[in-house]
Amino acid sequence: MSNLFNKDVGGRQFNFQPYNIGNEVGYHVDVKDTDGNRYEFRMVRPEDKNWQLRGENLPAWLLDLENEMIKSINEHE
């Protein structure tokens, strides 16, 4: 898995930090909204499956960027 990287997605700066815990491989991701509120969640790739966003109480604008985040991760790797 690649190193930490930052990427502009949907006009916001996302920070991707890789992790590997047991069989779970993914990225811890954080981003701020326009008001400065920070959101943290995970992008996880279960074995033999596609990347998935996992988090709680995330705003709709962030969920709408899931496919763009997946594309950013795939380009980075």
Backbone as a chain_set.jsonl record, in Angstrom:
{"seq": "MSNLFNKDVGGRQFNFQPYNIGNEVGYHVDVKDTDGNRYEFRMVRPEDKNWQLRGENLPAWLLDLENEMIKSINEHE", "coords": {"N": [[0.851, -1.18, 0.0], [0.434, 2.234, -0.678], [2.031, 5.325, 0.477], [1.085, 7.984, 2.802], [-1.081, 10.424, 1.39], [-2.3, 13.46, -0.111], [-5.181, 14.876, -1.597], [-7.054, 16.859, -3.829], [-10.431, 16.746, -3.915], [-13.491, 17.237, -5.286], [-13.239, 19.955, -4.768], [-12.26, 20.143, -2.21], [-9.696, 19.541, 0.233], [-8.522, 16.399, 0.771], [-7.136, 14.097, 3.062], [-5.312, 11.198, 2.979], [-4.486, 8.401, 4.772], [-2.759, 5.463, 4.848], [-3.619, 2.184, 6.118], [-3.338, -1.065, 7.625], [-4.927, -3.516, 9.079], [-5.054, -6.555, 10.402], [-6.984, -8.443, 8.279], [-8.057, -6.296, 7.071], [-7.672, -3.741, 4.798], [-6.95, -0.42, 4.027], [-7.701, 3.128, 3.981], [-7.41, 5.724, 6.308], [-9.273, 8.59, 6.353], [-9.467, 12.112, 6.265], [-11.164, 15.271, 6.219], [-12.001, 18.719, 5.874], [-14.953, 20.733, 6.125], [-16.547, 23.624, 4.593], [-16.992, 25.247, 6.759], [-15.025, 24.62, 8.506], [-15.333, 22.323, 9.991], [-14.208, 19.119, 10.86], [-14.192, 15.973, 9.283], [-13.936, 12.513, 9.727], [-13.249, 9.315, 8.434], [-13.279, 6.004, 6.962], [-11.833, 4.48, 4.093], [-12.287, 1.465, 2.741], [-11.083, -1.65, 1.525], [-12.38, -4.57, 1.144], [-11.332, -8.021, 0.928], [-10.947, -9.042, -2.412], [-12.9, -7.273, -3.339], [-14.508, -4.113, -4.155], [-13.473, -0.72, -3.364], [-14.855, 0.826, -0.455], [-16.717, 3.293, 1.284], [-16.682, 3.953, 4.698], [-18.234, 5.095, 7.516], [-19.712, 7.179, 10.071], [-22.492, 9.367, 10.547], [-21.973, 11.161, 8.427], [-21.956, 13.931, 6.184], [-24.151, 14.539, 3.355], [-22.848, 15.693, 1.104], [-20.299, 14.711, 1.294], [-20.621, 11.927, 1.098], [-21.519, 11.858, -1.505], [-19.172, 12.168, -2.9], [-17.862, 9.771, -2.965], [-17.234, 8.019, -5.198], [-15.389, 9.613, -6.57], [-13.346, 9.745, -4.674], [-12.582, 7.071, -4.612], [-11.573, 6.837, -7.208], [-9.372, 8.586, -6.948], [-7.787, 7.192, -5.076], [-7.224, 4.839, -6.516], [-5.746, 5.934, -8.646], [-3.54, 6.841, -7.254], [-2.362, 4.548, -6.257]], "CA": [[0.0, 0.0, 0.0], [1.192, 3.473, -0.812], [2.181, 6.202, 1.637], [0.15, 9.081, 3.016], [-1.161, 11.389, 0.304], [-3.369, 14.45, -0.069], [-5.763, 15.025, -2.931], [-8.216, 17.724, -3.95], [-11.581, 16.018, -4.443], [-14.688, 18.05, -5.163], [-12.912, 21.278, -4.257], [-11.805, 20.079, -0.811], [-8.442, 18.805, 0.43], [-8.669, 15.153, 1.506], [-5.886, 13.487, 3.524], [-5.452, 9.741, 2.981], [-3.41, 7.728, 5.503], [-2.98, 4.032, 4.71], [-3.519, 1.296, 7.278], [-3.554, -2.489, 7.371], [-5.198, -4.151, 10.364], [-5.535, -7.907, 10.118], [-7.339, -8.607, 6.871], [-8.636, -5.054, 6.554], [-6.737, -2.823, 4.153], [-7.679, 0.777, 3.646], [-7.177, 4.455, 4.282], [-8.094, 6.633, 7.212], [-9.401, 9.81, 5.558], [-10.075, 13.261, 6.933], [-11.429, 16.43, 5.371], [-12.762, 19.79, 6.522], [-15.961, 21.381, 5.292], [-16.317, 25.056, 4.412], [-17.066, 25.888, 8.078], [-13.888, 24.174, 9.303], [-15.624, 21.079, 10.71], [-13.423, 18.002, 10.334], [-14.856, 14.675, 9.194], [-13.014, 11.388, 9.618], [-13.898, 8.072, 8.027], [-12.351, 5.057, 6.351], [-12.065, 3.876, 2.788], [-11.881, 0.087, 2.999], [-11.188, -2.575, 0.392], [-12.433, -5.972, 1.58], [-10.674, -8.934, -0.014], [-11.603, -9.301, -3.693], [-14.051, -6.391, -3.539], [-14.2, -2.728, -4.477], [-13.353, 0.224, -2.26], [-16.111, 1.251, 0.15], [-16.627, 4.33, 2.301], [-17.293, 3.549, 5.965], [-18.209, 6.147, 8.523], [-21.008, 7.487, 10.667], [-22.906, 10.769, 10.623], [-21.278, 11.934, 7.401], [-22.887, 14.743, 5.386], [-24.466, 14.053, 2.005], [-21.859, 16.146, 0.119], [-19.141, 13.833, 1.393], [-21.034, 10.637, 0.533], [-21.618, 12.032, -2.954], [-17.818, 12.159, -3.471], [-17.259, 8.44, -2.794], [-16.631, 7.522, -6.446], [-14.207, 10.426, -6.869], [-12.296, 9.32, -3.746], [-12.118, 5.767, -5.095], [-10.733, 7.118, -8.372], [-8.126, 9.175, -6.449], [-6.997, 6.12, -4.462], [-6.737, 3.968, -7.595], [-4.699, 6.664, -9.377], [-2.355, 6.943, -6.383], [-1.725, 3.23, -6.105]], "C": [[0.891, 1.235, 0.0], [1.24, 4.263, 0.484], [1.045, 7.208, 1.728], [0.128, 9.987, 1.797], [-2.361, 12.302, 0.518], [-3.879, 14.637, -1.485], [-6.953, 15.969, -2.859], [-9.32, 16.921, -4.627], [-12.805, 16.896, -4.224], [-14.437, 19.415, -4.559], [-12.473, 21.316, -2.806], [-10.557, 19.216, -0.721], [-8.69, 17.587, 1.322], [-7.289, 14.615, 1.849], [-6.117, 11.993, 3.671], [-4.242, 9.129, 3.685], [-3.666, 6.226, 5.456], [-2.89, 3.296, 6.044], [-3.794, -0.127, 6.827], [-3.702, -3.152, 8.73], [-5.801, -5.52, 10.098], [-5.768, -8.071, 8.631], [-7.9, -7.334, 6.254], [-7.539, -4.116, 6.051], [-7.519, -1.584, 3.764], [-6.937, 2.052, 3.976], [-8.054, 5.114, 5.341], [-8.093, 7.966, 6.477], [-9.979, 10.915, 6.433], [-10.149, 14.431, 5.968], [-12.194, 17.455, 6.202], [-13.816, 20.314, 5.555], [-15.678, 22.879, 5.231], [-16.379, 25.834, 5.724], [-15.923, 25.477, 8.997], [-14.155, 22.937, 10.136], [-14.872, 19.928, 10.056], [-14.244, 16.718, 10.384], [-13.791, 13.611, 8.992], [-13.804, 10.128, 9.315], [-12.85, 7.164, 7.411], [-12.799, 4.719, 4.937], [-11.452, 2.485, 2.901], [-12.036, -0.732, 1.727], [-11.184, -3.998, 0.944], [-11.792, -6.865, 0.517], [-11.555, -9.167, -1.239], [-12.848, -8.447, -3.925], [-13.572, -4.987, -3.849], [-14.077, -1.882, -3.215], [-14.74, 0.631, -1.781], [-15.831, 2.319, 1.194], [-17.343, 3.826, 3.549], [-17.126, 4.653, 6.986], [-19.619, 6.409, 9.023], [-21.235, 8.991, 10.677], [-22.154, 11.663, 9.64], [-22.291, 12.712, 6.567], [-23.041, 14.196, 3.967], [-23.406, 14.467, 0.989], [-20.637, 15.241, 0.119], [-19.463, 12.463, 0.788], [-21.116, 10.707, -0.988], [-20.251, 11.984, -3.646], [-17.139, 10.79, -3.4], [-16.574, 7.948, -4.063], [-15.385, 8.305, -6.829], [-13.046, 10.063, -5.941], [-11.716, 7.978, -4.173], [-11.19, 5.963, -6.293], [-9.383, 7.686, -7.931], [-7.219, 8.109, -5.847], [-6.412, 5.235, -5.562], [-5.642, 4.643, -8.407], [-3.416, 6.721, -8.568], [-1.616, 5.623, -6.281], [-1.172, 2.817, -7.423]], "O": [[1.961, 1.255, 0.608], [0.577, 3.919, 1.463], [0.171, 7.276, 0.864], [1.176, 10.293, 1.227], [-3.306, 11.961, 1.229], [-3.118, 14.568, -2.45], [-7.765, 15.888, -1.937], [-9.17, 16.473, -5.764], [-13.116, 17.256, -3.089], [-15.317, 19.979, -3.909], [-12.326, 22.393, -2.228], [-10.379, 18.279, -1.499], [-9.031, 17.734, 2.496], [-6.375, 14.669, 1.026], [-7.012, 11.567, 4.402], [-3.107, 9.315, 3.247], [-4.683, 5.759, 5.97], [-2.19, 3.717, 6.965], [-4.404, -0.359, 5.783], [-2.72, -3.331, 9.45], [-6.932, -5.626, 9.622], [-4.865, -7.863, 7.821], [-8.185, -7.291, 5.057], [-6.615, -3.756, 6.781], [-8.625, -1.683, 3.232], [-5.729, 2.06, 4.215], [-9.282, 5.062, 5.271], [-7.045, 8.428, 6.027], [-10.874, 10.673, 7.243], [-9.342, 14.574, 5.05], [-12.938, 17.1, 7.116], [-13.612, 20.341, 4.341], [-14.671, 23.343, 5.767], [-15.877, 26.955, 5.802], [-15.853, 25.93, 10.14], [-13.295, 22.529, 10.917], [-14.896, 19.782, 8.834], [-14.898, 16.415, 11.381], [-12.866, 13.778, 8.196], [-14.883, 9.903, 9.863], [-11.672, 7.515, 7.347], [-13.992, 4.68, 4.636], [-10.251, 2.342, 3.129], [-12.977, -0.545, 0.956], [-10.122, -4.571, 1.186], [-11.723, -6.495, -0.655], [-12.747, -9.451, -1.12], [-13.757, -8.867, -4.64], [-12.374, -4.706, -3.811], [-14.521, -2.281, -2.139], [-15.673, 0.767, -2.572], [-14.826, 2.258, 1.902], [-18.468, 3.332, 3.473], [-16.012, 5.088, 7.278], [-20.595, 5.915, 8.458], [-20.297, 9.778, 10.8], [-21.752, 12.777, 9.977], [-23.373, 12.201, 6.274], [-22.173, 13.488, 3.457], [-23.083, 13.684, 0.095], [-20.013, 15.025, -0.92], [-18.654, 11.909, 0.044], [-20.819, 9.731, -1.677], [-20.185, 11.78, -4.858], [-15.962, 10.667, -3.74], [-15.43, 7.497, -4.0], [-14.43, 7.734, -7.355], [-11.89, 10.069, -6.365], [-10.505, 7.769, -4.105], [-10.141, 5.325, -6.38], [-8.351, 7.308, -8.485], [-6.011, 8.12, -6.083], [-5.223, 4.919, -5.533], [-4.692, 3.977, -8.819], [-2.323, 6.656, -9.13], [-0.387, 5.59, -6.225], [-0.588, 1.739, -7.537]]}, "num_chains": 1, "name": "protein.A"}
